[in-house]
Short mmCIF file of C-alpha atoms in Angstrom, two decimals:
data_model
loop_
_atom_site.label_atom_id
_atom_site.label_comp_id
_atom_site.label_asym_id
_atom_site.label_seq_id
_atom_site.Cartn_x
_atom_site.Cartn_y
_atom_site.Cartn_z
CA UNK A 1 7.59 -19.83 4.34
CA UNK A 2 8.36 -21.20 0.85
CA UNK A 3 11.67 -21.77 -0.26
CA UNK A 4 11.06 -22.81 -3.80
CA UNK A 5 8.55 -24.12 -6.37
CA UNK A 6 8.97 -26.70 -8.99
CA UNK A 7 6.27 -27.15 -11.13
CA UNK A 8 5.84 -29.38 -14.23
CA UNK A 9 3.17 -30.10 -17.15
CA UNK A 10 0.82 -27.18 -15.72
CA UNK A 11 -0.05 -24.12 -18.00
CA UNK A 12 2.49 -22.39 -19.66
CA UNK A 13 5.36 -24.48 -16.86
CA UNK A 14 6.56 -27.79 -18.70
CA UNK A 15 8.88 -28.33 -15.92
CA UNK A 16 10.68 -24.75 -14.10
CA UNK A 17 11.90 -24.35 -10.45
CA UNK A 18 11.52 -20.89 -8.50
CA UNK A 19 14.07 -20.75 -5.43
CA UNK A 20 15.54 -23.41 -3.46
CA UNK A 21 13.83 -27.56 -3.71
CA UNK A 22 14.69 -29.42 -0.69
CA UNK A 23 17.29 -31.87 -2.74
CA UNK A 24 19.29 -28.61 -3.20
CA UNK A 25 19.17 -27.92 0.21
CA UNK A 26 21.67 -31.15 0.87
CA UNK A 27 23.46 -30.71 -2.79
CA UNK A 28 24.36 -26.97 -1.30
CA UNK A 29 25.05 -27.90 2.80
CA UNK A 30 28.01 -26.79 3.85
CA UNK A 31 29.36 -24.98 0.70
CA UNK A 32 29.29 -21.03 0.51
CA UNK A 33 27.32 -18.48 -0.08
CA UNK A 34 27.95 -17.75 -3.32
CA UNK A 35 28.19 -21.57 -4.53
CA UNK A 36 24.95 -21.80 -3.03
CA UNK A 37 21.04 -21.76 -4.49
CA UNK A 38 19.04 -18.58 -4.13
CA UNK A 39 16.17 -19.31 -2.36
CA UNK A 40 12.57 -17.76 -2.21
CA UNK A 41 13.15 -14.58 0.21
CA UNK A 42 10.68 -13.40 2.62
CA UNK A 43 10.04 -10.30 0.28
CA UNK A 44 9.69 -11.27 -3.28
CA UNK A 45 9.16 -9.32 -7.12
CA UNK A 46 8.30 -11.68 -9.96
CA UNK A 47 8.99 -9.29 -13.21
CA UNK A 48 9.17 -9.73 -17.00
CA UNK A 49 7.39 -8.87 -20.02
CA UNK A 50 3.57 -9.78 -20.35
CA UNK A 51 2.64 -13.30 -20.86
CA UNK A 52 5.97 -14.99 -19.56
CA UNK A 53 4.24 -16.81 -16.58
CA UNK A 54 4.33 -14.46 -13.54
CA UNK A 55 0.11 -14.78 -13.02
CA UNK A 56 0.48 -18.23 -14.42
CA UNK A 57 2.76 -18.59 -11.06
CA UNK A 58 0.42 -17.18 -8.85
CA UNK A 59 -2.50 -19.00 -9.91
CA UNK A 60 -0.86 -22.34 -9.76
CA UNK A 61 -0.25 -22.40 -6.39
CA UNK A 62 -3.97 -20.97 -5.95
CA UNK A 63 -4.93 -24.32 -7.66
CA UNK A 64 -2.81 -26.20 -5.32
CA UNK A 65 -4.22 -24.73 -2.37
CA UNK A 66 -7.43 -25.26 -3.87
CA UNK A 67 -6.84 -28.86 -4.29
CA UNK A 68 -6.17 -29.06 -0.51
CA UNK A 69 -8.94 -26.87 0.52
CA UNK A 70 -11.62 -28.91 -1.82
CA UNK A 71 -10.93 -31.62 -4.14
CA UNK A 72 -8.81 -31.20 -7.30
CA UNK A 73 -11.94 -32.06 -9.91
CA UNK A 74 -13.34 -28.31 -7.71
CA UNK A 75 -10.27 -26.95 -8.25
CA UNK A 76 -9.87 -27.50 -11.71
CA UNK A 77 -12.89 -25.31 -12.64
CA UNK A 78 -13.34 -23.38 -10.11
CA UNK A 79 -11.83 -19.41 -10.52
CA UNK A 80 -12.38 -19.65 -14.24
CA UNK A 81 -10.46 -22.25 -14.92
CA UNK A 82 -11.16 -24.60 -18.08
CA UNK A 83 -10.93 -27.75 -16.78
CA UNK A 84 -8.23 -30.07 -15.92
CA UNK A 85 -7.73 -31.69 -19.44
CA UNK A 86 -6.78 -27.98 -20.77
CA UNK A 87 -4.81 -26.90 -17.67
CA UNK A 88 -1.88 -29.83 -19.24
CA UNK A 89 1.25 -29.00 -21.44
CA UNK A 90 0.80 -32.66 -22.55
CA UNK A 91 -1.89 -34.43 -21.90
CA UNK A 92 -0.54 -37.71 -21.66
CA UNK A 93 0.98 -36.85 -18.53
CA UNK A 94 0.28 -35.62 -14.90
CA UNK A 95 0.88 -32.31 -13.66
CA UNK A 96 3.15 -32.05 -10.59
CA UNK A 97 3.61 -29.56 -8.13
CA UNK A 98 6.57 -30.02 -5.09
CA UNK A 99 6.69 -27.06 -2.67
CA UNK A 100 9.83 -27.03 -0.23
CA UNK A 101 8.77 -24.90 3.05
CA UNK A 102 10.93 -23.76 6.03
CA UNK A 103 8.11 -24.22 9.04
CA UNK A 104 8.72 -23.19 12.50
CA UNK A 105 7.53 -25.06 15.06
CA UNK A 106 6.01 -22.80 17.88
CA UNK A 107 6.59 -25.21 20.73
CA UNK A 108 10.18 -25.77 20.35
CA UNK A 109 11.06 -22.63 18.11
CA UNK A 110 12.93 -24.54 15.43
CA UNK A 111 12.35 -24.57 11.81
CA UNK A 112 11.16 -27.77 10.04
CA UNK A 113 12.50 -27.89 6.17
CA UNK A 114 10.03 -30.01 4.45
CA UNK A 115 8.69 -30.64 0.84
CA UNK A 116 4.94 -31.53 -0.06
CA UNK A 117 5.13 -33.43 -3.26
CA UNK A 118 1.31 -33.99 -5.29
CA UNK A 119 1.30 -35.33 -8.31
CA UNK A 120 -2.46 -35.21 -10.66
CA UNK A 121 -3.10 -37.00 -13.47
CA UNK A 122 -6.37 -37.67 -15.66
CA UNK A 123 -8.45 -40.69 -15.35
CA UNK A 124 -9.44 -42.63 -18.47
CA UNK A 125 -12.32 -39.99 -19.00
CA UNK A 126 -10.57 -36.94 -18.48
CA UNK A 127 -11.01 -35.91 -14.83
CA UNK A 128 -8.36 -35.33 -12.44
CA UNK A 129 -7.46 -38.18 -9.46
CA UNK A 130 -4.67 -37.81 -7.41
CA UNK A 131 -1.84 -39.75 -8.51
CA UNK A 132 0.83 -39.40 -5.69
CA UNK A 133 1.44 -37.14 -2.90
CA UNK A 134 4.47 -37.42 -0.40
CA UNK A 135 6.40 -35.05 1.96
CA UNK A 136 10.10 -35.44 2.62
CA UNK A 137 12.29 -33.81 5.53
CA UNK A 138 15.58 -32.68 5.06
CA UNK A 139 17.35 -33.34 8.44
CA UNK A 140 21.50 -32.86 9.61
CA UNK A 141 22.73 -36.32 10.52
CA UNK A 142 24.71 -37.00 12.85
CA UNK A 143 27.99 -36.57 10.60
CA UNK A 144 26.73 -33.24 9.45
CA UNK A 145 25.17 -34.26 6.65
CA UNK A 146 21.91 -33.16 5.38
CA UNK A 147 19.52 -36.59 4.82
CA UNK A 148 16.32 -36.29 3.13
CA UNK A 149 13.62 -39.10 4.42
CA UNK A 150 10.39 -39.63 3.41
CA UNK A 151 8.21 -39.08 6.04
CA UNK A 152 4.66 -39.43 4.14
CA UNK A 153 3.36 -41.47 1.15
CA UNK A 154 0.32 -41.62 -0.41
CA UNK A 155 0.63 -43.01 -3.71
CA UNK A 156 -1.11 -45.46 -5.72
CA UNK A 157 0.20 -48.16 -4.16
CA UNK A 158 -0.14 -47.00 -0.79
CA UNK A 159 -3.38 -45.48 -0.88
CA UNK A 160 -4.24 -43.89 2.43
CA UNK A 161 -7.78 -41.97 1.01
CA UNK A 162 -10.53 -44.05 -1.25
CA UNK A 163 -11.35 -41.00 -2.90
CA UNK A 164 -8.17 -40.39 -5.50
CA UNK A 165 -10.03 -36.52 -5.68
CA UNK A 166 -8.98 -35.52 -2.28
CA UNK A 167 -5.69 -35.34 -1.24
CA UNK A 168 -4.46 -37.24 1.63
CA UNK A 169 -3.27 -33.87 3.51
CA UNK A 170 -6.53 -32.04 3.41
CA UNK A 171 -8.13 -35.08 5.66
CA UNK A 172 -5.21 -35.53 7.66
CA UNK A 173 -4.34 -32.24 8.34
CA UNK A 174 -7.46 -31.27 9.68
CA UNK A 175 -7.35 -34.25 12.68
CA UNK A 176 -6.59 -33.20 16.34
CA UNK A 177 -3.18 -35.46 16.95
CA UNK A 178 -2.34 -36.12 13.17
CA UNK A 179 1.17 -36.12 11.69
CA UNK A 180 3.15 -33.15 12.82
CA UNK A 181 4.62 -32.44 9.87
CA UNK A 182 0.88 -33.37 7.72
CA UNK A 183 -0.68 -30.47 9.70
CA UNK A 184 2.76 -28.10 9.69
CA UNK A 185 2.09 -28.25 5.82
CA UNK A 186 -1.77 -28.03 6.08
CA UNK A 187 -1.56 -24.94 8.31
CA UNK A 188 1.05 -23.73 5.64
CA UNK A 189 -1.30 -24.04 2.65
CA UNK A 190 -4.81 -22.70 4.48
CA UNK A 191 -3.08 -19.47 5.69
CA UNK A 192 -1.90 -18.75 1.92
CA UNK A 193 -3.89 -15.42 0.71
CA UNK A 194 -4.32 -14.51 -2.63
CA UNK A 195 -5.18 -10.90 -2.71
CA UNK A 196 -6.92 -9.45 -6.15
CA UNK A 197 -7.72 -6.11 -4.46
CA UNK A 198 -6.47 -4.75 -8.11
CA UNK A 199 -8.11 -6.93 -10.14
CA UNK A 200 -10.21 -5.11 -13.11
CA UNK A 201 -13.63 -6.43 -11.60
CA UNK A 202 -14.29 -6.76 -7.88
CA UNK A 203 -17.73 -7.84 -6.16
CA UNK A 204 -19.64 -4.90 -4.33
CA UNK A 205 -21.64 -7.80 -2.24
CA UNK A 206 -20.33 -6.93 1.22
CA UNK A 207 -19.72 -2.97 0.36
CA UNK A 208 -23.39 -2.45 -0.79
CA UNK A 209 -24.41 -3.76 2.74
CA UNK A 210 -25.76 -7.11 1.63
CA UNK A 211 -23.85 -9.09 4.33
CA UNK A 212 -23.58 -7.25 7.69
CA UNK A 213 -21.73 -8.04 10.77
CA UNK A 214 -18.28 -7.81 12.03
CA UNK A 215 -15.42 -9.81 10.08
CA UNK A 216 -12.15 -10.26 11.71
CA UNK A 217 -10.03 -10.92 8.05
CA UNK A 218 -10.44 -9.20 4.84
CA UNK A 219 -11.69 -11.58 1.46
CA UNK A 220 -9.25 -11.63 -1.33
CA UNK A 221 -11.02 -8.75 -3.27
CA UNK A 222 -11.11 -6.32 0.07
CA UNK A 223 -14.75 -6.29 -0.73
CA UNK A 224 -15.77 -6.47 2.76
CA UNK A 225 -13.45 -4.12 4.04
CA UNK A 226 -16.80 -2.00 6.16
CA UNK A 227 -17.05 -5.46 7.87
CA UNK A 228 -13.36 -6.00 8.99
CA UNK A 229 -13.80 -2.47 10.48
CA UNK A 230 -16.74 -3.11 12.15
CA UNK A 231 -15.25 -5.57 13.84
CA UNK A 232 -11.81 -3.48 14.65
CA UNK A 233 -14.51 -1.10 16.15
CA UNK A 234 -16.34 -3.85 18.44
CA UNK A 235 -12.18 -4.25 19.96
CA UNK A 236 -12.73 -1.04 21.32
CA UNK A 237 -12.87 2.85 20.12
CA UNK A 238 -9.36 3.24 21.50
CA UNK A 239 -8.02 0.17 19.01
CA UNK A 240 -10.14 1.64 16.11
CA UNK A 241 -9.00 5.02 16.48
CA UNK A 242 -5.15 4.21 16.45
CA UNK A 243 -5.17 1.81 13.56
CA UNK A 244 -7.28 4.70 10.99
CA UNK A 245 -5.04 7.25 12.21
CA UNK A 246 -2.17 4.76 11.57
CA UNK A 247 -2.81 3.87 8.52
CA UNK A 248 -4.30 7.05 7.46
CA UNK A 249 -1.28 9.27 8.38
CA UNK A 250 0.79 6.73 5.84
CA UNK A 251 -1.07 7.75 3.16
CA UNK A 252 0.04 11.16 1.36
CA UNK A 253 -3.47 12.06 0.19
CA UNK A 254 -4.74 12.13 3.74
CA UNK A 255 -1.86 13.95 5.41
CA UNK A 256 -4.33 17.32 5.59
CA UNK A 257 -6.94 15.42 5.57
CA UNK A 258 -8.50 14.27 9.24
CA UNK A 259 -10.63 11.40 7.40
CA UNK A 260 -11.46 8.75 9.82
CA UNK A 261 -13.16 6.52 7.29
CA UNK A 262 -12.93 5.55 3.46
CA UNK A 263 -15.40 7.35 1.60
CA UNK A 264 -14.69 6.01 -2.22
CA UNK A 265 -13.65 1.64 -1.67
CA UNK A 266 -12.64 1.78 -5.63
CA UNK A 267 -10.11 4.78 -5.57
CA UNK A 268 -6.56 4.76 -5.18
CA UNK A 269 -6.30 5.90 -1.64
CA UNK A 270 -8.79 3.78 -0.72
CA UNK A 271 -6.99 0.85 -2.33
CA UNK A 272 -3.83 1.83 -0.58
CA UNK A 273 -5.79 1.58 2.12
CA UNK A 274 -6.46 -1.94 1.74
CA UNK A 275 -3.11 -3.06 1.69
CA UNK A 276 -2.53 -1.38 4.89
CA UNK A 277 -5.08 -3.04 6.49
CA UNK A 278 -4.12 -6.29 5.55
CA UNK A 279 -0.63 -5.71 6.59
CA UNK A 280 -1.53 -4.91 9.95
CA UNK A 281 -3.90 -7.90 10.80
CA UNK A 282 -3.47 -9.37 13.89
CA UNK A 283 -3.41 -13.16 12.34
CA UNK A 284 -0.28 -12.84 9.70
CA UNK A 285 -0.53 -14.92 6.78
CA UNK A 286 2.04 -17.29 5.58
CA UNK A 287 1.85 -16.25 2.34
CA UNK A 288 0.81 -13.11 0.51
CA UNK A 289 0.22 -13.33 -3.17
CA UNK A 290 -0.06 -10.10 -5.29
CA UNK A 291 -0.86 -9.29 -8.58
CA UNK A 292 0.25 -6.41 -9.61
CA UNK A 293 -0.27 -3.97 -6.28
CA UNK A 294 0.75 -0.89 -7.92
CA UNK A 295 -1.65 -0.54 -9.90
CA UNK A 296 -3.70 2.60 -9.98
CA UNK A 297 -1.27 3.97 -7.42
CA UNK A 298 0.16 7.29 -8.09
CA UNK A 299 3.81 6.83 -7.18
CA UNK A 300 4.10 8.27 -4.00
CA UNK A 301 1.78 5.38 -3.07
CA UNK A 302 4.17 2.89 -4.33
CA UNK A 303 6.81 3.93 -2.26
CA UNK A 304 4.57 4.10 0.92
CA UNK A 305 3.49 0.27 -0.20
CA UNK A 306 7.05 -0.56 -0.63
CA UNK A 307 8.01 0.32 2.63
CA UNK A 308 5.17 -1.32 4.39
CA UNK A 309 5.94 -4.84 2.74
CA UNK A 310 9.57 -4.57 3.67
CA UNK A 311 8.10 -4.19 7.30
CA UNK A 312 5.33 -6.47 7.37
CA UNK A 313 8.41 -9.28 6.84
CA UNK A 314 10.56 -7.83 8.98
CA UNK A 315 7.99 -7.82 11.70
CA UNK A 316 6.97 -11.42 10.74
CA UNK A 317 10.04 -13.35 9.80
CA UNK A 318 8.21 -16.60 8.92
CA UNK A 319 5.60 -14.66 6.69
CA UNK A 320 6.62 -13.55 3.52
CA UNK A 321 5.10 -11.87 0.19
CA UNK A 322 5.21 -12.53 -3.45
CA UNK A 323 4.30 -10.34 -6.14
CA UNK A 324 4.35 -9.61 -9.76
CA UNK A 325 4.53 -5.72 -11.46
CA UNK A 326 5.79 -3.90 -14.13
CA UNK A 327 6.46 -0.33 -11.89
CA UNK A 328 10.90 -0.16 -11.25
CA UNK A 329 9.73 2.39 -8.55
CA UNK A 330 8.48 -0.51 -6.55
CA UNK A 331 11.15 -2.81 -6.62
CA UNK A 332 13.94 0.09 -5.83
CA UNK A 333 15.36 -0.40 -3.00
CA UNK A 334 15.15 -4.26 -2.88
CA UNK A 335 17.91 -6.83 -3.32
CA UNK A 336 18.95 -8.80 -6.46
CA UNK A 337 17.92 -11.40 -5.06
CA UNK A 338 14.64 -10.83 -4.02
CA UNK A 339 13.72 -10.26 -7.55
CA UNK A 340 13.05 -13.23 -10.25
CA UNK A 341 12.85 -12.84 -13.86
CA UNK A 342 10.45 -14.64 -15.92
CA UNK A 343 11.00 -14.54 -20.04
CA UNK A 344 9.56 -16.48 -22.85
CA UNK A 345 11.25 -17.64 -26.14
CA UNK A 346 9.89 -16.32 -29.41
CA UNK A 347 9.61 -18.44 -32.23
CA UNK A 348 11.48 -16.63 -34.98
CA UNK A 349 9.14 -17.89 -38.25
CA UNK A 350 5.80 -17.55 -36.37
CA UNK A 351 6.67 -14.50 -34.11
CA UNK A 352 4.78 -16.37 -31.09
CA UNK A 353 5.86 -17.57 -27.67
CA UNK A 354 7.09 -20.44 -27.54
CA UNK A 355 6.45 -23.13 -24.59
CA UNK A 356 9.45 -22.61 -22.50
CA UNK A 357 9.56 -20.69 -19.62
CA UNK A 358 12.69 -19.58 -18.18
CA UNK A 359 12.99 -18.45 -14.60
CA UNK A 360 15.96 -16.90 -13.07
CA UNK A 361 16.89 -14.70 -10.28
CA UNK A 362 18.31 -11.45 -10.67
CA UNK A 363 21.22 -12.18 -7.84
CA UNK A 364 22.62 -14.57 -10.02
CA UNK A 365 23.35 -11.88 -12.73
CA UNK A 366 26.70 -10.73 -11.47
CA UNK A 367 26.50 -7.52 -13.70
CA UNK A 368 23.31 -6.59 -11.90
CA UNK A 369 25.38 -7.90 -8.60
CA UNK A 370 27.66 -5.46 -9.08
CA UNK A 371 25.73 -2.65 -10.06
CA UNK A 372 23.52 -3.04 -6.99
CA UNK A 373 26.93 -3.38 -4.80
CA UNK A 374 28.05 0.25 -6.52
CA UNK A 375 25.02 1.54 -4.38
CA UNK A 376 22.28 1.48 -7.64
CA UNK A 377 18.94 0.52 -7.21
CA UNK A 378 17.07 -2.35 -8.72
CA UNK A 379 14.17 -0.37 -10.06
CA UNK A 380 17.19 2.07 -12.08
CA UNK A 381 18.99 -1.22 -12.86
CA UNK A 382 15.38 -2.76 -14.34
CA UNK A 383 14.66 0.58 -16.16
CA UNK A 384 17.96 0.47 -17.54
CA UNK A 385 17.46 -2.74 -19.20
CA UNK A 386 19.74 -5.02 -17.06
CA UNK A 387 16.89 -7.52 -16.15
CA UNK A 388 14.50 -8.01 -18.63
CA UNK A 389 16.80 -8.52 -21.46
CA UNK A 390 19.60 -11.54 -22.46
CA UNK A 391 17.98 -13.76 -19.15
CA UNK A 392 18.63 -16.72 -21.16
CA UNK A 393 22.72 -16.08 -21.32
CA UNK A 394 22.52 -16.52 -17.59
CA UNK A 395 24.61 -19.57 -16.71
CA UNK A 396 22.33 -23.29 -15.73
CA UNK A 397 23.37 -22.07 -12.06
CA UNK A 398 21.38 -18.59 -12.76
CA UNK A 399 18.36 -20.08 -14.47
CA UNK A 400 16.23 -22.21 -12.77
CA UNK A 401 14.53 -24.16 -15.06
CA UNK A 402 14.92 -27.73 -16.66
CA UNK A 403 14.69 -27.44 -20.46
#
């Protein structure tokens, strides 16, 4: 699970923290609740106005895992990007990403809080080369303390890979008897899952029948969703029959309908009925990403989507989902602060955005704190104007961001 981003010189970010970093985590130990950090939740709503950085978000961490997966020169041009050289605020210096994650450890069912740390800059010609990369634990000492070591370095002067493309975790992670906490991370990153099901485009490859046989996971567009059911089917009739009827019986369109199979992939039910299914695999992901998932879903749908991300991370408590929208009914019955605001300055002569992105979370407004006590709900609070406007007046200990 991640606890918090910080991410600096990348896109529209020049240097802005989402939830908790791992330095907090000792700054905050022992004080209380409320003079503590808010940290990423396992059910999470990125809002704001268009072009303030909530895809921007999303997609940096897709170029992390990227990096990890491949190499970062692949990463930086792979899924449309334009190149490392235009992916920098300033191109003078390296981007940095630091990622603090709460890991549980299935043999001795404790949680591991550690921070993966890469750092990419640009060689004399342009292209990317890893420039650091460390993780750091944050352990209790034995005066109750919380310590942060360094448990893994691979900078430039410690230089564990020849190749200053590939990171030092994607080798190491991938050995039989590496690093615990090298693989915990590894593991972390590789079971991310960046979902585009609503994206505007989506490939009909696997739909048109061009790629049969049984898949056990759906691909990020749902684009081989006949495949993942094939292989539901090949579990047995018995398995296949309960999970349609499941799912189907969740979605209001189908109610007096006995459909037993999605007959349109690209309408809304149908895309409902993706989300669903990806809810309910077998093999949870760490990590859901979302754009959008409302969209093109009449609003009965959203609340039926609602309800089955509140129990997907109630039924996996180390799993957890982010996502951006722009629909209140969707974020309605979840907490302040599960919900994070991002805004943009405007320049006042020019009337355009300006660089700086401000972060903040919504349970650090203690107007929309008390409203939400008072028994109103988020999306009412949103649509009343609570959250999207005056994000900057927030105190430093309400935005999380370093301009």
């Amino acid at each position: 699970m991640i606890l918090g981003v910080n991410i600096r010189n990348f896109d529209v970010f020049k240097d802005d923290t989402i939830g908790l970093m791992i330095e907090d985590s000792a700054q905050y130990a022992g004080k209380s609740q409320s003079e503590r950090g808010i940290r990423l939740r396992n059910l999470n709503a990125l809002i704001g106005r268009n072009n303030t950085g909530k895809s921007s978000f999303i997609r940096a961490l897709s170029f992390v895992k990227r990096c990890i997966l491949t190499d970062v020169g692949k990463a930086s041009t792979t899924d449309n990007r334009p190149g490392f050289m235009n992916l920098l605020m300033d191109k003078k210096e390296p981007a940095v990403f630091r990622i603090f994650f709460r890991i549980r450890d299935e043999e001795t069912k404790k949680s591991d809080f550690l921070q993966y740390e890469l750092t990419i800059g640009a060689s004399a010609m342009g292209s990317p080369v890893i420039k650091d990369e460390r993780i750091l634990s944050s352990v209790r000492g034995e005066d109750g303390k919380i310590e942060l070591k360094e448990i893994f370095d691979n900078s430039e002067e410690a230089r564990l890979v020849s190749d200053e493309r590939v990171t030092a975790l994607s080798l190491l992670g991938r050995l039989n008897g590496s690093d615990t906490p090298i693989k915990q991370i590894f593991d972390e990153i590789n079971r991310w899952f960046f979902c585009a099901f609503s994206a505007e485009e989506s490939s009909d490859y696997y739909s048109a029948g061009n790629a049969p046989g049984a898949h056990k996971h759906l691909n990020s567009e749902g684009s081989n969703i006949g495949n993942v059911l094939d292989y539901i089917k090949s579990l047995g009739d018995d398995i296949y029959e309960q999970l349609i009827d499941d799912i189907n019986a969740k979605i209001p369109s189908l109610h007096k309908k006995k459909k037993n199979l999605p007959t349109n992939l690209q309408g809304s039910p149908e895309k409902l009925f993706k989300y669903l299914l990806l809810l309910r695999d077998p093999e949870p992901k760490t990590t859901i990403f979302i754009e959008t998932p409302d969209r093109d879903l009449y609003h009965d749908m959203v609340d039926v989507l609602a309800d089955e991300m509140r129990d997907f991370t109630l039924l996996n408590p180390y799993s957890q989902i982010i996502f951006s929208t722009h629909n209140p009914y969707i974020v309605e019955t979840m907490s302040p602060k599960e919900i994070w605001v991002f805004s943009r300055d405007y320049d006042e002569e020019t009337d355009e955005e300006a660089e700086d992105v401000k972060i903040s979370c919504a349970g650090s407004d203690p107007v929309v704190t008390a409203l939400f006590e008072q028994g109103v709900g988020m999306g009412a609070i949103w649509y009343g104007g609570h959250l999207d406007q005056g994000s900057s007046e927030y105190d430093e200990e309400g935005v999380n961001n370093a301009h």
